[in-house]
Short mmCIF file of C-alpha atoms and ligand atoms in Angstrom, two decimals:
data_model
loop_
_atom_site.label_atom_id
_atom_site.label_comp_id
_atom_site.label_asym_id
_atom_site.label_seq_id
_atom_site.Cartn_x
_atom_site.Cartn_y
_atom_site.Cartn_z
CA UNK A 738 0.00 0.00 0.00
CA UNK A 739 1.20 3.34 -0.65
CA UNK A 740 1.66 5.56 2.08
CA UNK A 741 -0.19 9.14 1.84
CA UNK A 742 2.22 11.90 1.22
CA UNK A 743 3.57 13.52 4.56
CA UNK A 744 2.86 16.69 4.12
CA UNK A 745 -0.75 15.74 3.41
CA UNK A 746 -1.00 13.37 6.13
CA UNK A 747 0.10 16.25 8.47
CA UNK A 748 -2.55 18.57 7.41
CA UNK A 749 -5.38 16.41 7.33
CA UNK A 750 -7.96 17.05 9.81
CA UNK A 751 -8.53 13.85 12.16
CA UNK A 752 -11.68 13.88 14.92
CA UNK A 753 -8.78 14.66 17.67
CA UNK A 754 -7.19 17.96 15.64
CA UNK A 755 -7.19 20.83 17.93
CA UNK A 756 -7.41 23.98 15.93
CA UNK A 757 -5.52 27.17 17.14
CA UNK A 758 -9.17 28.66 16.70
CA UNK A 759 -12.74 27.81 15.38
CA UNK A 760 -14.90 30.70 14.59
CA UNK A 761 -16.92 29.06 12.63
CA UNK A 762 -18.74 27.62 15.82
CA UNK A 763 -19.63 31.28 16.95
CA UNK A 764 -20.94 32.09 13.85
CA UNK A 765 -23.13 28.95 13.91
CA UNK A 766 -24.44 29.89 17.26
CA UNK A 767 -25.33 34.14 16.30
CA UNK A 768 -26.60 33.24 12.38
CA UNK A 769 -29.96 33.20 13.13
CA UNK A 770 -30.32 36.24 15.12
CA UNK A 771 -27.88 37.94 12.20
CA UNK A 772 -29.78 37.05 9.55
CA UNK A 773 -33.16 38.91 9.25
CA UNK A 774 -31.31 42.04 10.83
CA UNK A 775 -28.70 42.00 7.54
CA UNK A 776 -31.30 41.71 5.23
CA UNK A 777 -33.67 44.26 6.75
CA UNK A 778 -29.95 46.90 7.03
CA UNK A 779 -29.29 45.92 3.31
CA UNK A 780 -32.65 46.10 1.75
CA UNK A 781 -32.93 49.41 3.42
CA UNK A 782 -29.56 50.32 2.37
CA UNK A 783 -28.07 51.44 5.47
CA UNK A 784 -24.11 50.46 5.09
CA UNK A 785 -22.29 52.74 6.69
CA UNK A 786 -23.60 53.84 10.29
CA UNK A 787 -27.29 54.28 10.79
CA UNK A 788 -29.28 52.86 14.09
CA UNK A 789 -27.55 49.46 13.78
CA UNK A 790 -24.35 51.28 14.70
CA UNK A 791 -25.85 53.77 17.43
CA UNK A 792 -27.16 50.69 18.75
CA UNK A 793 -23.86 48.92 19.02
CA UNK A 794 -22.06 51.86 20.37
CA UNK A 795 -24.46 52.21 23.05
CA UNK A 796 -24.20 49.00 24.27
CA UNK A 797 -20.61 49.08 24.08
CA UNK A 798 -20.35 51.63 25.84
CA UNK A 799 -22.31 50.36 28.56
CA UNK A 800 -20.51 47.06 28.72
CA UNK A 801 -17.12 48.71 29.18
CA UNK A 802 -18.81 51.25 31.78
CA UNK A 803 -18.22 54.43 29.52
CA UNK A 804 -20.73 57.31 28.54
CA UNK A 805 -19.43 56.95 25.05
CA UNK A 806 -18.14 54.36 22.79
CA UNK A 807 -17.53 55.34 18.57
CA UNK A 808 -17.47 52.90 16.39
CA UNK A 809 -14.20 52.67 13.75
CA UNK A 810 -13.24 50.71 10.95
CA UNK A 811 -10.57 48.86 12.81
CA UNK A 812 -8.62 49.07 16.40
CA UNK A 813 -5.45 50.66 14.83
CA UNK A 814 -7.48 53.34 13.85
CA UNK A 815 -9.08 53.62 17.81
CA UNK A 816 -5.03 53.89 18.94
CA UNK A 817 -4.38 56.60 15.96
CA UNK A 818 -7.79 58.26 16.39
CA UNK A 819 -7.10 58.89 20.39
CA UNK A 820 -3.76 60.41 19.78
CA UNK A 821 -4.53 62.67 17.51
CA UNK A 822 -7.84 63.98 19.10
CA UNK A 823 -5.72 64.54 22.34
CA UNK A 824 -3.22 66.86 20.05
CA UNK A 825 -0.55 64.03 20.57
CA UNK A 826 2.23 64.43 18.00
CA UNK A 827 5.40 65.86 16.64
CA UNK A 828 7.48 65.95 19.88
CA UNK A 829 5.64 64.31 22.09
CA UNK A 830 7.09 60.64 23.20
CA UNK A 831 4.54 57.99 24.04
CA UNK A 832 5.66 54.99 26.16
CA UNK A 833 4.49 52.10 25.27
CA UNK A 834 5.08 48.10 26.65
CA UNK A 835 7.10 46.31 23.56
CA UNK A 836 5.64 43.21 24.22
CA UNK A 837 2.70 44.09 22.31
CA UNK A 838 1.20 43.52 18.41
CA UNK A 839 3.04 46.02 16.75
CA UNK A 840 -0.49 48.30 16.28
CA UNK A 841 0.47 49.70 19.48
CA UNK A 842 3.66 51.27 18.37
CA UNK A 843 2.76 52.00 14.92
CA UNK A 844 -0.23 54.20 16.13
CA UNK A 845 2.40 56.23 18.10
CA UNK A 846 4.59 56.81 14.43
CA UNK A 847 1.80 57.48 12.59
CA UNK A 848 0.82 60.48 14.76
CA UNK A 849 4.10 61.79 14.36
CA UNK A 850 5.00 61.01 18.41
CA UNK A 851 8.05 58.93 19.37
CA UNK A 852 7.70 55.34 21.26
CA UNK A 853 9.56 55.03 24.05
CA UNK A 854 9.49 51.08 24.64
CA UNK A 855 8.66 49.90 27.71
CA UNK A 856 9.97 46.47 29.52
CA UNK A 857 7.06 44.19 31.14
CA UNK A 858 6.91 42.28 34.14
CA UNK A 859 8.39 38.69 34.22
CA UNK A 860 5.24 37.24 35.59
CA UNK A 861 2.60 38.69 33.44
CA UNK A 862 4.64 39.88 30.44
CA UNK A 863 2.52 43.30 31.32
CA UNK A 864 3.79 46.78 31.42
CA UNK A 865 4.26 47.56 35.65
CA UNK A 866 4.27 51.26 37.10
CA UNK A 867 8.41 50.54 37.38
CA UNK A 868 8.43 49.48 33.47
CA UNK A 869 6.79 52.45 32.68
CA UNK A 870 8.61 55.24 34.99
CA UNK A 871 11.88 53.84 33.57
CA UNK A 872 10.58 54.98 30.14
CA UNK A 873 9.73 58.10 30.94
CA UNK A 874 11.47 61.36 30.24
CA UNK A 875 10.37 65.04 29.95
CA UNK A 876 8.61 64.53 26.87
CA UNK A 877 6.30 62.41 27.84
CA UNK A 878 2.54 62.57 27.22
CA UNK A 879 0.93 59.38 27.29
CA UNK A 880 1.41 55.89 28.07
CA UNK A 881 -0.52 53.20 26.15
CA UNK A 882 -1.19 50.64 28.45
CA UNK A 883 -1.70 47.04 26.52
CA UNK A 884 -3.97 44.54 28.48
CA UNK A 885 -2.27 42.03 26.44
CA UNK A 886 -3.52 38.29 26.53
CA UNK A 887 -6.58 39.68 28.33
CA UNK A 888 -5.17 40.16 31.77
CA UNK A 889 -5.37 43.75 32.98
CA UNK A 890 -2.12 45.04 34.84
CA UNK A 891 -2.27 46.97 37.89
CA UNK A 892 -4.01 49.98 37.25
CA UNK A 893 -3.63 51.52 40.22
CA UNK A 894 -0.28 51.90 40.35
CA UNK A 895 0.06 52.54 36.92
CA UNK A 896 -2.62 55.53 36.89
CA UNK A 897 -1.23 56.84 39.68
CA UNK A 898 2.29 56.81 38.44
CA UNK A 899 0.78 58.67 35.58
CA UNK A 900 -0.98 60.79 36.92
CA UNK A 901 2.27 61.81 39.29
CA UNK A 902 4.30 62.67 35.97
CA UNK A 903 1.81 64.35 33.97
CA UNK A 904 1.02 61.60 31.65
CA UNK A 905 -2.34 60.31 30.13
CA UNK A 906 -3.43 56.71 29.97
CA UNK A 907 -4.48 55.49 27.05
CA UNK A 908 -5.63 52.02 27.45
CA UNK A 909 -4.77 49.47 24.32
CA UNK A 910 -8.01 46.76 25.18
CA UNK A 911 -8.01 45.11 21.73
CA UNK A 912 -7.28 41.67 23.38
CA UNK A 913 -9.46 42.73 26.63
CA UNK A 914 -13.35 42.60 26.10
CA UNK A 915 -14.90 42.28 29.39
CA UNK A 916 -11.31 42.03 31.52
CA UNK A 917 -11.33 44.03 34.58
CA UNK A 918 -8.97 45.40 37.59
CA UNK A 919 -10.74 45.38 40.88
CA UNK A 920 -13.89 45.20 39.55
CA UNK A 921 -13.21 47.95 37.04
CA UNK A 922 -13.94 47.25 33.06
CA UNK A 923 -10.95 47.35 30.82
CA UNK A 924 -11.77 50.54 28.73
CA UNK A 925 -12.91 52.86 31.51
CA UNK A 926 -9.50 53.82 33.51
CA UNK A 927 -7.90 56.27 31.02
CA UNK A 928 -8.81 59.01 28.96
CA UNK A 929 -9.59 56.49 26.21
CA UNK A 930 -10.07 53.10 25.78
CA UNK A 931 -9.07 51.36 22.30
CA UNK A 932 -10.92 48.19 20.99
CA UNK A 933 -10.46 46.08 18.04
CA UNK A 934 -13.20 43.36 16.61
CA UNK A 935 -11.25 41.75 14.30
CA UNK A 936 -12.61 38.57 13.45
CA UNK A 937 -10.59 36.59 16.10
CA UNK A 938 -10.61 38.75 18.70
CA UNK A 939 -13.00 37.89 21.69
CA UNK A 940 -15.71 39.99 20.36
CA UNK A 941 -14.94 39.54 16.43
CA UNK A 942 -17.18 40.91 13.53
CA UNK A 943 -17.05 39.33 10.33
CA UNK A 944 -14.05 41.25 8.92
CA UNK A 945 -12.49 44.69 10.45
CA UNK A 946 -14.04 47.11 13.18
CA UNK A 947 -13.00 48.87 15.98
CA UNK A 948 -14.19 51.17 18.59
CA UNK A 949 -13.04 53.90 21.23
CA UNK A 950 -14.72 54.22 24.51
CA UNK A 951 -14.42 57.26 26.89
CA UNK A 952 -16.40 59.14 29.41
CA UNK A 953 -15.21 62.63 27.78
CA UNK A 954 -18.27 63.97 25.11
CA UNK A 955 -16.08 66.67 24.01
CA UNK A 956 -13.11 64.02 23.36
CA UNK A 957 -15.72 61.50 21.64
CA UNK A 958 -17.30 63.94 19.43
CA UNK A 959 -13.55 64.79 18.12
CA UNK A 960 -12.74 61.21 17.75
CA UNK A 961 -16.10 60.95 15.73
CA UNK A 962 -15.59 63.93 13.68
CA UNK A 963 -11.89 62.71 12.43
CA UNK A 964 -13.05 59.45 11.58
CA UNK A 965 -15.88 60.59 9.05
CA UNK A 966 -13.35 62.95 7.60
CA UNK A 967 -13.23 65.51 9.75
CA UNK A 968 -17.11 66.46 9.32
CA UNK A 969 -18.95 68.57 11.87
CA UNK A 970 -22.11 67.09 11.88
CA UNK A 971 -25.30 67.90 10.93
CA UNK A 972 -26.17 69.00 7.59
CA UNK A 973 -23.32 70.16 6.01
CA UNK A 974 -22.24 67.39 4.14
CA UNK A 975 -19.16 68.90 2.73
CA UNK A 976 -18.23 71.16 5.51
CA UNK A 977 -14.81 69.94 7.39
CA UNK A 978 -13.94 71.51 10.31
CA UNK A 979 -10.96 69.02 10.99
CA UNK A 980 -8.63 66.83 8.38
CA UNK A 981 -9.73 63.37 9.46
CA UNK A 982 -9.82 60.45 7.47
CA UNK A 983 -12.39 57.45 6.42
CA UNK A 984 -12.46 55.30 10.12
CA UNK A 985 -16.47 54.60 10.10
CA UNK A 986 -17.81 51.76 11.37
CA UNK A 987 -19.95 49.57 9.18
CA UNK A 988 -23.73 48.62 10.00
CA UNK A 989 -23.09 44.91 8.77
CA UNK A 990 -20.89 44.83 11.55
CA UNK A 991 -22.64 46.65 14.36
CA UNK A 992 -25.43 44.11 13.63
CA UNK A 993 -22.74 40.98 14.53
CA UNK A 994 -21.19 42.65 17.16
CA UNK A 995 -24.24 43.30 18.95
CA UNK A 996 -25.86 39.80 18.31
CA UNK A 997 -22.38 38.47 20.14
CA UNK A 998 -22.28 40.83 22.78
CA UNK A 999 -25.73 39.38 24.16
CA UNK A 1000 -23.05 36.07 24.65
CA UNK A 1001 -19.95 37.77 25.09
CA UNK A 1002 -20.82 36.93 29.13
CA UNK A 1003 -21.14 33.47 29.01
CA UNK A 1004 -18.39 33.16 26.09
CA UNK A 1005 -15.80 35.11 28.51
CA UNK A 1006 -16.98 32.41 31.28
CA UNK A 1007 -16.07 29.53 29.14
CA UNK A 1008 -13.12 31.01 28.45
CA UNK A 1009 -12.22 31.37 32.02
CA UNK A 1010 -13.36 28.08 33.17
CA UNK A 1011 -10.69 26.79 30.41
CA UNK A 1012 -8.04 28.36 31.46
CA UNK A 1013 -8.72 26.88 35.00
CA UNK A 1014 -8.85 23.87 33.48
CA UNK A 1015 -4.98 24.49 31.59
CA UNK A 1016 -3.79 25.55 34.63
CA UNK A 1017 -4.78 22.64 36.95
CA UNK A 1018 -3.61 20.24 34.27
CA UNK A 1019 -0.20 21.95 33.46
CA UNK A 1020 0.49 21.64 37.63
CA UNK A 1021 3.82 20.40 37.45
CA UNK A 1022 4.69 21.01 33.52
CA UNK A 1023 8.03 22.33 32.37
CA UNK A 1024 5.44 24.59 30.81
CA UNK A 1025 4.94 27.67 32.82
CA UNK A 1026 1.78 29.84 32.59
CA UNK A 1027 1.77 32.99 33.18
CA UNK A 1028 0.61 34.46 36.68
CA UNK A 1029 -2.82 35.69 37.49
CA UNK A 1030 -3.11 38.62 39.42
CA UNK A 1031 -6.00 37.93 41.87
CA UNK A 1032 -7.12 41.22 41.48
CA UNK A 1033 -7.94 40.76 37.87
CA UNK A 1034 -10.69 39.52 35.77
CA UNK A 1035 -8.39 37.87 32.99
CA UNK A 1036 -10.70 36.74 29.68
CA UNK A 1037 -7.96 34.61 28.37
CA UNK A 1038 -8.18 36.59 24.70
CA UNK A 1039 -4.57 34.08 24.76
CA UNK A 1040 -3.42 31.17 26.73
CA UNK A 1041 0.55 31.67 26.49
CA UNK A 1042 2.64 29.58 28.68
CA UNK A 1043 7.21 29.56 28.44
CA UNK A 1044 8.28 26.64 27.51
CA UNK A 1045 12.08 25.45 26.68
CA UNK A 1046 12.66 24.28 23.31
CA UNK A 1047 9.68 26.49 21.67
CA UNK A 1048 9.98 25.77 17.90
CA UNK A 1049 10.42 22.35 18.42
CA UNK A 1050 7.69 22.29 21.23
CA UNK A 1051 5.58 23.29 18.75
CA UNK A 1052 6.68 21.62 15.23
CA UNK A 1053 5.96 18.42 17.79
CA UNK A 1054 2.67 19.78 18.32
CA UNK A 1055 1.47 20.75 15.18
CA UNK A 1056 2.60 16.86 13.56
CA UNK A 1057 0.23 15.61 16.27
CA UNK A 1058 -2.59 17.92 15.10
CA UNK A 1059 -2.52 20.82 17.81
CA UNK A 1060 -2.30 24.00 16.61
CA UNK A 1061 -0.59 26.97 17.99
CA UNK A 1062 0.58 30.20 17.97
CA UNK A 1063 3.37 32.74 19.32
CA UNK A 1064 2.17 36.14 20.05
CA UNK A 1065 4.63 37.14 19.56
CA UNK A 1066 7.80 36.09 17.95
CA UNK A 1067 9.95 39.00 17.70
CA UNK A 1068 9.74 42.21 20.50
CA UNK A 1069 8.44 45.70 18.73
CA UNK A 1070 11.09 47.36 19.72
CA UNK A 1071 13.31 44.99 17.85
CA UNK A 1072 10.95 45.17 14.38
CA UNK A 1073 13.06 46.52 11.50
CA UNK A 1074 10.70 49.02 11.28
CA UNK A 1075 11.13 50.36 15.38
CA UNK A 1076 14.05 49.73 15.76
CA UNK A 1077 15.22 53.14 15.26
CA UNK A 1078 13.33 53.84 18.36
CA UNK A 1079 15.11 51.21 20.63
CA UNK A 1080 17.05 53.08 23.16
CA UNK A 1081 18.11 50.50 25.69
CA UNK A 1082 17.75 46.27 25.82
CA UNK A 1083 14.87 45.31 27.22
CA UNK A 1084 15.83 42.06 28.67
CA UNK A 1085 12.15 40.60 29.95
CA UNK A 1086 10.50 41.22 26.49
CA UNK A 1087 13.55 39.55 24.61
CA UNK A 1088 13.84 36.94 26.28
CA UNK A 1089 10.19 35.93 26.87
CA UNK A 1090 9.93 36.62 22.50
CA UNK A 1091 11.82 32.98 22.33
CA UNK A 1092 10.09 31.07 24.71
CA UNK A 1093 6.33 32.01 24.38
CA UNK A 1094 3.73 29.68 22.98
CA UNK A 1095 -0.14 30.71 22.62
CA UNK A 1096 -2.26 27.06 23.18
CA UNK A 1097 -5.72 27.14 21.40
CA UNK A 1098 -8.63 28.51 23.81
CA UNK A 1099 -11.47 29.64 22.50
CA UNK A 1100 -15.55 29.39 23.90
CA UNK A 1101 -16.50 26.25 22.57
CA UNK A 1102 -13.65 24.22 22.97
CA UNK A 1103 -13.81 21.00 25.13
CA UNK A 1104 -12.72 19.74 28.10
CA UNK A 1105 -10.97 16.95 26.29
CA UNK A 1106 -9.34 19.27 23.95
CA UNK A 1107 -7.82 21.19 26.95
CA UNK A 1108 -6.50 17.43 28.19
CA UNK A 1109 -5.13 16.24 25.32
CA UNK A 1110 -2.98 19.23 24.46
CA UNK A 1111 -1.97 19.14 27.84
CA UNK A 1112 -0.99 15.98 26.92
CA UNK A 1113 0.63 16.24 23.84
CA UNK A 1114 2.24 19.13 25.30
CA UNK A 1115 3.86 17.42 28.54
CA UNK A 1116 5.20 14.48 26.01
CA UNK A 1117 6.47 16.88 23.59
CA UNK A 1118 8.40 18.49 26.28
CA UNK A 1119 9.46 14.77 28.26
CA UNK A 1120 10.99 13.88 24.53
CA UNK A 1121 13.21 17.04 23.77
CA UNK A 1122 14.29 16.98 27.36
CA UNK A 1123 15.45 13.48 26.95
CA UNK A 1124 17.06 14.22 23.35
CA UNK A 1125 18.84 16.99 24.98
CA UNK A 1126 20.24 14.82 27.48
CA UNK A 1127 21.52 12.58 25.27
CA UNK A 1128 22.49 15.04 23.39
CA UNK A 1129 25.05 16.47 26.08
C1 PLP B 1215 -5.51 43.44 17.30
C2 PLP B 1215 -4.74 44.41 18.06
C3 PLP B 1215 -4.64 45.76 17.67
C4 PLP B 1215 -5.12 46.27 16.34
O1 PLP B 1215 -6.44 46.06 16.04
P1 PLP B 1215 -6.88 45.97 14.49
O2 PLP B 1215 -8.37 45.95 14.59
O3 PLP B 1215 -6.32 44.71 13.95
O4 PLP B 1215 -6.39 47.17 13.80
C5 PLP B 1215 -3.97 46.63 18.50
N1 PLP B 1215 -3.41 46.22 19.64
C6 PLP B 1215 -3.46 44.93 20.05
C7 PLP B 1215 -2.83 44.56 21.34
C8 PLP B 1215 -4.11 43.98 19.26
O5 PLP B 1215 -4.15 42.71 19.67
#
């Protein structure tokens, strides 16, 4: 008998394939409440804003516990958008974690500001109110603080070290629907709060959007205003008061994000109750997670854990059919593109770039999923300890 190709016999989905992600499950699960609402919004031909999106932003904004939230056309734009509405700019230096998606920092160029890179904490690979004084200099306006993974850092010590220098918190929340400090919703501790719902994020729409939430109306109506091109409202169609750009939220995409938010809750719960589940069956593993403050409400947008021998961890892995992910790979401030903006090593972030793995978690993942990576996980790491014994 001939033996199927290798390559094909790797990618070939088997009943116990973990994928990194399945969104086609959510999707399955919001469809029918999507449906009639699309074709009512496109037979009516409302695209672009409209009640769909007034809707949304409403109950965004309540969710995160803001007066306002405005809908954009991605959360790049929501980092870009804040900056420049707060007259952030030519030089001004923004500080900003560099263990991060690169959005973060490439907001802060495009507004004409300098990044000033930021190391994280060991524990929680989060910006700490020590990280971010050691970044800061007189030129300082703003720190972007990244609730990466989903876990919220301590806010209070970073808002009041802040607020002791003179600097405004923006908060980057793309990965943190729902995550709170204390009790507090991600979104709601600094002047703005930035949000992405691309597709795979924990509130996804079915391509790009975005949002801002804040509890300033003067600052939201700006943010507003530069995203629909710098309009002032009202009438006068062709009357700019600012030079904004195109940043307006969609009402295809209003209508899935609010049909998701009514689950986001009990979504976010599976997530956690996963996580619980990684960590109690990692207990012992040469794979570390990451710490949980107690303090937080973390809603596990990743489930990274350090492990030794990463690319091989996870070449093992992947044979065996679980997919994964590294978020991420190479530190922003060593990019080709920022590097001109590194000013000092930033040991934690480097080193934590090589040894970083992202295991699949998503809402309706099993039980036995969770196990069996686990699993394949713990054996992957018994084998290239023994090879590397053997080795030496
Ligand atoms: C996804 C993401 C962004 C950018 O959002 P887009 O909607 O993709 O533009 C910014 N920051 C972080 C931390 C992200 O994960």
């Amino acid at each position: 008998m001939r033996r199927p190709h290798r390559a094909m016999r790797q990618t070939q989905l088997t009943p116990d394939t973990v994928p990194f992600l399945d969104l086609g499950a959510a999707t399955r699960e919001v469809w029918p409440a999507i449906e009639a609402e699309f074709t009512e919004a496109l037979l009516a031909g409302r695209y672009i804003g409209g009640p769909a999106v007034e809707a949304f932003e409403q109950q965004w904004a309540d969710y995160c516990g803001t007066s306002h939230a405005v809908g954009l056309a991605n959360g790049t734009d929501a980092l870009l958008l804040s900056l420049e509405a707060l007259g952030i700019g030519e030089g001004d230096e923004v500080v900003v974690p560099s263990n991060t998606f690169i959005a973060t920092a490439e907001a802060v160029v495009r507004a004409g500001a300098v990044p000033r890179f930021a190391d994280v904490s060991p524990d929680t690979l989060l910006l700490t109110a020590e990280t971010f004084a050691a970044a800061l200099t007189p030129r300082t306006r703003a720190v972007i603080v990244v609730h990466l993974y989903g876990q919220v850092p301590d806010m209070d010590a970073l808002c009041a070290a802040a607020d002791r220098a003179g600097v405004l918190v923006i908060e980057d929340a793309a990965q943190a629907h729902g995550a709170e400090w204390r009790g507090r919703r991600a979104g709601s501790f600094g002047v703005t709060g930035c949000f992405s719902f691309y597709p795979g994020k924990n509130l996804g729409a079915f391509g790009d959007a975005g949002a801002v939430v804040t509890s300033d109306a003067a600052l939201a109506a700006r943010i507003r205003c530069l995203a629909n091109h710098g309009r002032a409202g009202g009438s006068a169609h062709y009357e700019h008061e600012l030079l904004g750009t195109n940043s307006r939220l969609d009402a295809l995409q209003a209508i899935v994000l609010s049909a998701k938010l009514a689950r986001n809750e009990s979504w976010t719960e599976d997530r956690i109750a996963l996580a619980k589940e990684y960590r109690s069956n990692l207990e012992g593993s040469a794979a570390q997670l990451l710490t949980l403050a107690p303090q937080a409400r973390h809603v596990y947008h990743l489930l990274v854990v350090r492990v030794p021998f990463r690319e091989q961890i996870r070449a093992t892995l992947a044979a065996r059919g679980v997919h994964t992910g590294v978020h991420y790979p190479v530190a922003c401030h060593q990019q080709p593109p920022l590097r001109r903006f590194a000013d000092r090593p930033l040991p934690v972030c480097e080193q934590a770039a090589g040894e970083i793995v992202s295991l699949p978690i998503y809402p309706h993942m099993t039980s036995a999923q969770v196990e069996r990576v686990c699993w394949e996980l713990d054996t992957a790491l018994a084998g290239e300890v023994l090879a590397d014994a053997s080795a030496s």
